[in-house]
XYZ file of N, CA and C in Angstrom:
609
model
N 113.881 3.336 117.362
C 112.663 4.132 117.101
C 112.035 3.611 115.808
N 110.932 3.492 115.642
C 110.350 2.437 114.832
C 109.946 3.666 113.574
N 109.661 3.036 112.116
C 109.341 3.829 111.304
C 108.275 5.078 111.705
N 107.214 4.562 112.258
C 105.992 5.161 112.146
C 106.474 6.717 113.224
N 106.943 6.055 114.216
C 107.405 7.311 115.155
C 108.087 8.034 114.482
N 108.949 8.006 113.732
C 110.340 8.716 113.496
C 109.120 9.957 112.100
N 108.075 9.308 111.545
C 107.478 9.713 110.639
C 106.714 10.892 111.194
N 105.883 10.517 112.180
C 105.172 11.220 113.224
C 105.497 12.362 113.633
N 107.367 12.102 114.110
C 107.975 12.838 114.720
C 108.126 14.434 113.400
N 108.596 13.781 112.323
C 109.054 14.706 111.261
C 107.567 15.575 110.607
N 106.212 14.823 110.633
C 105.238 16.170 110.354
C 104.639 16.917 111.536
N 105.235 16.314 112.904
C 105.172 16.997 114.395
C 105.543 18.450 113.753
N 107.243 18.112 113.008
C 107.790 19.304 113.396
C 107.751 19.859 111.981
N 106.829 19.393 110.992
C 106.455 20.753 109.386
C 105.298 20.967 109.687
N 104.613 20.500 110.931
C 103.676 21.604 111.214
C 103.824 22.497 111.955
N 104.607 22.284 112.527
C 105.347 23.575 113.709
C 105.337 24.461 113.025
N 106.699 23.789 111.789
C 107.428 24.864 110.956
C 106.330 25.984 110.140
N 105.558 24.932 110.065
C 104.654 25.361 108.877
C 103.545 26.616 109.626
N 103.045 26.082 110.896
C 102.722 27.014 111.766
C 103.292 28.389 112.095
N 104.682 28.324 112.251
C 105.840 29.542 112.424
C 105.383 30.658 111.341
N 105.775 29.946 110.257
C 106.108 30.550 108.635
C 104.765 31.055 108.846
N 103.150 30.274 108.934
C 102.202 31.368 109.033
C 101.969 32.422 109.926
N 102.359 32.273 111.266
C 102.397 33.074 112.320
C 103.205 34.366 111.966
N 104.245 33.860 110.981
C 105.142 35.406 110.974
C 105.057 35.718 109.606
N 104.144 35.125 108.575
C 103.409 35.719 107.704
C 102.192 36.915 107.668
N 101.552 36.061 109.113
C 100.259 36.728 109.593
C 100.640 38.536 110.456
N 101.797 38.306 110.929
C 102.349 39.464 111.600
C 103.305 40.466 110.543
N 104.159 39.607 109.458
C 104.236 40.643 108.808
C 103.414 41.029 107.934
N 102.337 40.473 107.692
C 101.174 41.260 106.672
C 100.281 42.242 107.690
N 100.162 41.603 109.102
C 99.511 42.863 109.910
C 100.526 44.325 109.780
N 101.770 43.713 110.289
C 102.556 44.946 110.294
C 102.694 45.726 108.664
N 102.567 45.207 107.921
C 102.476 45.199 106.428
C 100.940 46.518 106.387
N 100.286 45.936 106.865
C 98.801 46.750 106.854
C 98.742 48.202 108.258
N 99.382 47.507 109.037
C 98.865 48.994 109.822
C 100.349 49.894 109.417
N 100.995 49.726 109.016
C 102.314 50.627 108.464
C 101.234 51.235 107.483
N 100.574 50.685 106.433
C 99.550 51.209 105.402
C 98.860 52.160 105.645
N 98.271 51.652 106.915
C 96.868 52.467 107.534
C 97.582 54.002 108.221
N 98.791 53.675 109.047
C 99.483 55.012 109.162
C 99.841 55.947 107.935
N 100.104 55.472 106.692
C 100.510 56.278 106.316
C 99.817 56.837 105.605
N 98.406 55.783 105.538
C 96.977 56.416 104.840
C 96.539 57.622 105.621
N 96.506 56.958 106.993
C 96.342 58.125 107.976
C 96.858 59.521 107.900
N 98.405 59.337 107.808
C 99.174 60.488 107.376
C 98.950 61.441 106.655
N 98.825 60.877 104.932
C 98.100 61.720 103.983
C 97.171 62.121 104.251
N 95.940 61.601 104.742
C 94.699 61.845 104.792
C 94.731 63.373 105.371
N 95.376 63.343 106.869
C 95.919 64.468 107.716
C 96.543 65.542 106.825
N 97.365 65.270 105.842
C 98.442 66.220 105.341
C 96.912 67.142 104.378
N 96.356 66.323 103.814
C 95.553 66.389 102.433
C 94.310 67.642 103.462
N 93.816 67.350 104.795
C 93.304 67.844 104.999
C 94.135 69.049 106.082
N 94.919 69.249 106.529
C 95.363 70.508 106.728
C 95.713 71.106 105.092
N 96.175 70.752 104.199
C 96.547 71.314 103.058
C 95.220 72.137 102.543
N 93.826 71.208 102.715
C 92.929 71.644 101.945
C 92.295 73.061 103.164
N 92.248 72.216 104.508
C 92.747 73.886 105.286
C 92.768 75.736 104.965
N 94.333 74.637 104.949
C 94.867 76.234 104.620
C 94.201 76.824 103.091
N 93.810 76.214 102.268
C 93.640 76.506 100.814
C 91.753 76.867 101.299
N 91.553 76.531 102.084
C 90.006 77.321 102.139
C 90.258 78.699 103.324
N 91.256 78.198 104.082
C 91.109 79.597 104.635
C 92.049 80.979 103.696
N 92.899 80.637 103.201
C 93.789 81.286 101.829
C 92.728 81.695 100.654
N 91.662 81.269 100.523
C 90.419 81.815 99.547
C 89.541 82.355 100.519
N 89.019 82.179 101.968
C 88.140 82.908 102.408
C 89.120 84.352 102.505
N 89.960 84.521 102.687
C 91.003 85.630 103.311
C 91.100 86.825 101.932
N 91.334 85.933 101.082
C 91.464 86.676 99.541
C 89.832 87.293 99.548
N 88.500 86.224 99.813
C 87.643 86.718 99.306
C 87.054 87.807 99.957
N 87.245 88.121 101.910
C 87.155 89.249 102.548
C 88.199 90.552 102.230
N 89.362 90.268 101.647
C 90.267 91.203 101.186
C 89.683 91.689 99.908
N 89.374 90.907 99.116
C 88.481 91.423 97.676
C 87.332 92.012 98.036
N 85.967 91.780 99.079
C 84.952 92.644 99.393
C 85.054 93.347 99.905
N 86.715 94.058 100.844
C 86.880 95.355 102.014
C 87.349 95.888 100.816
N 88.450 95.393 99.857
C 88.641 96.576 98.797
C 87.826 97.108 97.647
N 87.149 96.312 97.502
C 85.672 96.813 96.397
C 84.883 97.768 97.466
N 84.560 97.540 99.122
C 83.774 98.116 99.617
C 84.869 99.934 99.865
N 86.144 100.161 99.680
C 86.683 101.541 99.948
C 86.822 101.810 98.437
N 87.024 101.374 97.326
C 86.786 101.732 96.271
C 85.450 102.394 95.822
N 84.233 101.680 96.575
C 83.013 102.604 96.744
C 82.971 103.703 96.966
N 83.328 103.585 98.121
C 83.272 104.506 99.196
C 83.970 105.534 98.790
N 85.589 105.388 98.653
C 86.086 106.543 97.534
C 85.781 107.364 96.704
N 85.194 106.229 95.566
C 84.469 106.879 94.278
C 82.624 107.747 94.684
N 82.215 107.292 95.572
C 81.673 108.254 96.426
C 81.819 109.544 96.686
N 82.845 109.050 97.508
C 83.712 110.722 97.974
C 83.832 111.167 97.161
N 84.868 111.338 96.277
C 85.140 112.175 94.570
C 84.231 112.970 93.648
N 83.244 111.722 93.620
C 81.512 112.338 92.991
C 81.300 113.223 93.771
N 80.932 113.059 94.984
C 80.597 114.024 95.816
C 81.048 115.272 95.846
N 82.429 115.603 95.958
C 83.381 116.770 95.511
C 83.393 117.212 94.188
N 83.212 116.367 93.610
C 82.876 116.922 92.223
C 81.336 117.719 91.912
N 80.452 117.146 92.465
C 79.210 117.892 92.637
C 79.144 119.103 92.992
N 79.364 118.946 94.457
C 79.592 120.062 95.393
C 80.218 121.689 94.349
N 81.458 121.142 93.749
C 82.304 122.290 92.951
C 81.905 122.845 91.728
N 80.917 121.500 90.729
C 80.200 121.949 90.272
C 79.454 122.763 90.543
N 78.450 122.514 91.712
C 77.446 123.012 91.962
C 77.734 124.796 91.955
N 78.967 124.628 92.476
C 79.637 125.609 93.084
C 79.837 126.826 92.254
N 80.799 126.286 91.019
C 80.807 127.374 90.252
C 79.022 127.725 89.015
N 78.340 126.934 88.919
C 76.994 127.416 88.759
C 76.436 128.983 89.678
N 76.611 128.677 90.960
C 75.972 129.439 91.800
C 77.378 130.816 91.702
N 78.313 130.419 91.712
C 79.307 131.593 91.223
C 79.124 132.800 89.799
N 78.585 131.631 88.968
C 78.215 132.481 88.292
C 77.267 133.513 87.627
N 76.517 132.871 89.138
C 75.265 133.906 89.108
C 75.519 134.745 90.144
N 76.301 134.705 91.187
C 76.679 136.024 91.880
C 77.140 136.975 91.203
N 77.836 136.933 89.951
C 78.323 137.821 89.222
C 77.437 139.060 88.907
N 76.267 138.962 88.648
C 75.136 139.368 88.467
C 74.343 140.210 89.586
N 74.687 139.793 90.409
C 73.668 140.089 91.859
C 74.360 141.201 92.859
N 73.429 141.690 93.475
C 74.015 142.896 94.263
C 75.264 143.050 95.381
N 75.133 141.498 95.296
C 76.170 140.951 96.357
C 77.482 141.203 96.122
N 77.522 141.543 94.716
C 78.714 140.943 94.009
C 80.445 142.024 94.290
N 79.502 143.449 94.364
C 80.786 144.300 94.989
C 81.298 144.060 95.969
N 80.494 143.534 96.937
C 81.225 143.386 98.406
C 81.962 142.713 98.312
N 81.437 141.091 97.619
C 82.479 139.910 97.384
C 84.092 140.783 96.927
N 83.816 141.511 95.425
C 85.070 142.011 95.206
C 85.915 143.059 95.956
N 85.228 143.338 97.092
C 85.838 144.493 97.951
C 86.435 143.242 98.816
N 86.017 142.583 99.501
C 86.809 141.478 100.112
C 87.929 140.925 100.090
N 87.830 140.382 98.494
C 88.808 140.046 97.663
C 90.121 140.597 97.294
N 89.845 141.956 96.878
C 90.476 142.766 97.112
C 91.547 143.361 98.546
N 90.659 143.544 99.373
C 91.492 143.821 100.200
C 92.179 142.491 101.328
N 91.745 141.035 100.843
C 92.487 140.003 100.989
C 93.531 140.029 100.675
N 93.526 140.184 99.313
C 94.998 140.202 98.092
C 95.568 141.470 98.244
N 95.029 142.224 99.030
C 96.140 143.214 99.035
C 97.032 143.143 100.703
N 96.203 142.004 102.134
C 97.158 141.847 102.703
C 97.953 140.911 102.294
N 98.175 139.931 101.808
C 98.917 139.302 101.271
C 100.442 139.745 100.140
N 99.872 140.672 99.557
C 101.331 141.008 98.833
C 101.659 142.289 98.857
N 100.716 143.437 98.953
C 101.033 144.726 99.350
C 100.287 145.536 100.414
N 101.099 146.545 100.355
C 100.447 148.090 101.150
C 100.464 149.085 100.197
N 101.134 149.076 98.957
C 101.784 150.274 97.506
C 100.462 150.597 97.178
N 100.817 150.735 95.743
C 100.316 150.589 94.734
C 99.669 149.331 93.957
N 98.055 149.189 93.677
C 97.796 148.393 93.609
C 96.965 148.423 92.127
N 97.212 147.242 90.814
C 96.285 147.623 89.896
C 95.751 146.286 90.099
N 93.969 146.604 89.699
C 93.328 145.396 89.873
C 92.532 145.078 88.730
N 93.080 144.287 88.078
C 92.284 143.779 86.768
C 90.844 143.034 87.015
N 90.115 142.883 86.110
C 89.004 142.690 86.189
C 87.834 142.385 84.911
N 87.079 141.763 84.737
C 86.836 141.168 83.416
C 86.016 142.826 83.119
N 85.767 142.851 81.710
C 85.273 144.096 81.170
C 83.190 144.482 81.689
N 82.975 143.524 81.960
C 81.570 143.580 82.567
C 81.732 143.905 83.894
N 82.442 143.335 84.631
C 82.928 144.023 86.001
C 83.127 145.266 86.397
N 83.433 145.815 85.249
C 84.523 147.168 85.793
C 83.275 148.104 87.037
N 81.756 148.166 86.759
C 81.776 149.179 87.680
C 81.493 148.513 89.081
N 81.544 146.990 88.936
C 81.037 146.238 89.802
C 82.753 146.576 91.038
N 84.039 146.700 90.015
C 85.138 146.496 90.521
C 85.587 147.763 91.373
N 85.409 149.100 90.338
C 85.028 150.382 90.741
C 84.681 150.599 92.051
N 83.391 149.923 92.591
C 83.056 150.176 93.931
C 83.026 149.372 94.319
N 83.837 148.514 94.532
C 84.331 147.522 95.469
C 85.837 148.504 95.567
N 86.376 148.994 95.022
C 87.373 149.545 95.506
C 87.662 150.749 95.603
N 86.284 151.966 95.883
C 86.272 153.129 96.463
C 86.660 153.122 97.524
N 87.400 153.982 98.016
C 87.701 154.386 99.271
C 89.079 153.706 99.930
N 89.907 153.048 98.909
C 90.744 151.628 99.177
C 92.073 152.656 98.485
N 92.865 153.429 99.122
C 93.895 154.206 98.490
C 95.030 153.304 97.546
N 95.653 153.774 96.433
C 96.445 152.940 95.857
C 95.874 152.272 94.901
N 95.016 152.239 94.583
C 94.211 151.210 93.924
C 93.756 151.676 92.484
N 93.966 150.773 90.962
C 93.798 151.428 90.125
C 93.140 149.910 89.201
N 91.674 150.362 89.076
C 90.758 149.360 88.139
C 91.336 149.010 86.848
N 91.657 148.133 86.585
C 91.885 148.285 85.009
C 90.673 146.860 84.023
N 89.764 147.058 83.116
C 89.218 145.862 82.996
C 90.145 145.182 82.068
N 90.029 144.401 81.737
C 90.382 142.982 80.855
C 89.797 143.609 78.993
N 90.220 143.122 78.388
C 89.303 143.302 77.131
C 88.290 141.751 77.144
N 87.100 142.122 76.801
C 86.443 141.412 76.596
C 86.566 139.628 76.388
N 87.816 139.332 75.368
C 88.306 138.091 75.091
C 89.673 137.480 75.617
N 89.546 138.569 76.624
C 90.712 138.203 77.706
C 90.382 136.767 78.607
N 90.889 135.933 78.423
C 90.568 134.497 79.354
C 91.082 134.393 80.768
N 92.021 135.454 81.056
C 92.579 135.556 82.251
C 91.252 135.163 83.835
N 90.224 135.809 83.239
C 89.208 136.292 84.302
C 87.688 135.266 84.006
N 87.525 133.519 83.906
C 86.431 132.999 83.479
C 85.193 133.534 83.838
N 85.238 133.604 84.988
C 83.629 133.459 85.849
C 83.667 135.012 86.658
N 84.487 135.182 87.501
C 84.724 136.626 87.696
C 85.890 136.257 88.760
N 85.572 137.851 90.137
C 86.712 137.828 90.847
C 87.770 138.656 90.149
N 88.862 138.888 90.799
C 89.980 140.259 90.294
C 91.026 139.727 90.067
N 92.296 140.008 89.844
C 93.165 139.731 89.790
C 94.805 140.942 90.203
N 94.967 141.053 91.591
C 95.995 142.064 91.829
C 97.437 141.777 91.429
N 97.911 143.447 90.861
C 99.079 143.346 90.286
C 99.396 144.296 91.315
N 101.233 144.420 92.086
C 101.850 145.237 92.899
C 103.040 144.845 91.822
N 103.615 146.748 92.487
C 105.534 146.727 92.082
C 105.537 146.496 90.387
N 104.315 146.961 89.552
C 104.550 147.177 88.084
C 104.386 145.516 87.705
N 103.617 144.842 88.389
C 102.932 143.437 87.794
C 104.497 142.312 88.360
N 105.074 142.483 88.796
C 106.253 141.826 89.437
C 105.634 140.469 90.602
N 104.766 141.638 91.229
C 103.649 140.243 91.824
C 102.302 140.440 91.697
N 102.300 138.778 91.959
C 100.393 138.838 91.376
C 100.142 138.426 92.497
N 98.697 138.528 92.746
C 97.479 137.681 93.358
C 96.279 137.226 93.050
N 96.246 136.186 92.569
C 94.635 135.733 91.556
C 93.776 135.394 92.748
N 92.749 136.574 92.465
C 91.568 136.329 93.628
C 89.934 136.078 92.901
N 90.495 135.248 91.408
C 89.687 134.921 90.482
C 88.817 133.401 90.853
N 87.626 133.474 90.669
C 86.475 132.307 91.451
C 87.045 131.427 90.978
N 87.474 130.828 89.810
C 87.991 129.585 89.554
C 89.351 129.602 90.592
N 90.460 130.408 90.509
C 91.423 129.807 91.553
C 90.737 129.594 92.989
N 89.967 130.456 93.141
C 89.222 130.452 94.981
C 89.021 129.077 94.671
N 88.203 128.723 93.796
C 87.957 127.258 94.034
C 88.567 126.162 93.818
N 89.936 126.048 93.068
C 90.590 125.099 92.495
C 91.155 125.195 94.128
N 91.677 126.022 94.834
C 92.291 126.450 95.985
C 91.634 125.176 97.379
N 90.253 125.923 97.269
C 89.377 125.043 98.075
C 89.315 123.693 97.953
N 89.014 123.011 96.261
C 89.369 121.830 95.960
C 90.412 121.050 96.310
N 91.698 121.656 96.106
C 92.534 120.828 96.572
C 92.781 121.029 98.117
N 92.228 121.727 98.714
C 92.595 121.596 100.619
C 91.650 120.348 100.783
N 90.324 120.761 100.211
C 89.216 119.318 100.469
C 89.484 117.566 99.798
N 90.471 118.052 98.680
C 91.074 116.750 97.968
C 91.950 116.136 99.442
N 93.242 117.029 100.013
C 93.616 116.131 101.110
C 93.281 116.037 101.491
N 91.998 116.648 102.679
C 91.387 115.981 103.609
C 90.693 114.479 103.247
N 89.718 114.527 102.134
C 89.211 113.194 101.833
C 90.420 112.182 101.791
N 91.681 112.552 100.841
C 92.623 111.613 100.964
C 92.857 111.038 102.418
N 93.348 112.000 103.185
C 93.777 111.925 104.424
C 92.438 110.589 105.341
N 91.440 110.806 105.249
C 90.541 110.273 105.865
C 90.652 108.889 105.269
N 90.842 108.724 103.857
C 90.603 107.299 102.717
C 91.676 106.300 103.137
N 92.813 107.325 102.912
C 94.453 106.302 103.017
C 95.312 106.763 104.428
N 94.309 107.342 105.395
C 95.249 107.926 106.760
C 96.275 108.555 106.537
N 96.439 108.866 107.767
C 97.780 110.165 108.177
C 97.330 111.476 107.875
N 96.065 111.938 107.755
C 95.248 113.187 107.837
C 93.895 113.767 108.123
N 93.300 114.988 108.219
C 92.225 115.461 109.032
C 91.538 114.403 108.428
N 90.504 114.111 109.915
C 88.865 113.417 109.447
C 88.438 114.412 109.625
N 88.294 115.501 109.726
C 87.143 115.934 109.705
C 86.008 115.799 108.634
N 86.634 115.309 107.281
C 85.444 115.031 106.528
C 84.108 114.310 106.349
């Protein structure tokens, strides 16, 4: 085999070689790159379910923050409202005191508080401006003995009586502020009941 062949023969085969070495250069830099691109891919995916959940995790907070600002309204609503109302309430109470109406109210009262704790003997206190208002509200009512208050007696604010049976052993305050603290709190649960459930709507 003569020089030139044998020469021929040997860059035949470093270009082969040399061919190979690029061929499986060229494939591991492809495989090199789409391994890349997957795992670019990957993150990309992770980054955007992550960012996902983190916008639906702030829309969720931000409808949970406007339903609870919107019953905190609504609450503080209610409350004002009851508070008005009771205001209003004892205003107009204390002008019945005054008005012709006012014996019957205490004859009522009276014989409320007296089914409730007796049939005896009954003394019924009463603020000192009352007395003749109390008087005839409780003519004709056997057992029954007026007594007023002294003047700076606090027992009796706005009006209404106060029954003593069995020598003052039991009471019954049928005084406008308890009528109404009374009323207040039946209307306090209901609003509760309606605000935080497990009680009447009727409100």
């Amino acid at each position: 085999m003569s020089r030139e062949v044998i020469i021929r023969l040997i860059e035949e085969e470093r270009d082969e070689e040399i061919a190979r070495l690029r061929k499986k250069a060229e494939e591991e830099s492809a495989g090199i790159r789409e391994k890349g691109r997957l795992r670019a891919d990957q993150k990309a995916e992770q980054i955007r379910r992550e960012t996902e959940r983190e916008i639906e995790a702030m829309r969720r907070a931000i409808l949970l923050q406007a339903e609870f600002e919107a019953m905190a309204a609504e609450r503080k609503a209610r409350w004002d409202g009851i508070e008005e109302v009771f205001s209003i309430a004892e205003e107009e109470l204390s002008e019945i005191v005054s008005s012709s109406a006012y014996p019957g109210i205490l004859r009522h009262l009276i014989l409320e508080g007296r089914e409730m704790i007796s049939d005896g003997a009954l003394t019924i206190l009463c603020r000192a401006e009352d007395r003749e208002a109390a008087e005839e509200a409780a003519e004709g009512i056997s057992n029954v003995t007026v007594t007023p208050l002294s003047g700076h007696d606090p027992m009796i604010r706005i009006g209404g009586v106060i029954l003593l049976a069995r020598d003052g052993a039991i009471r019954c305050d049928q005084t406008f502020p308890t009528r109404l603290l009374n009323m207040r709190n039946k209307l306090t649960q209901t609003v509760s009941g309606v605000l935080y459930g497990g009680g009447d709507t009727g409100y």
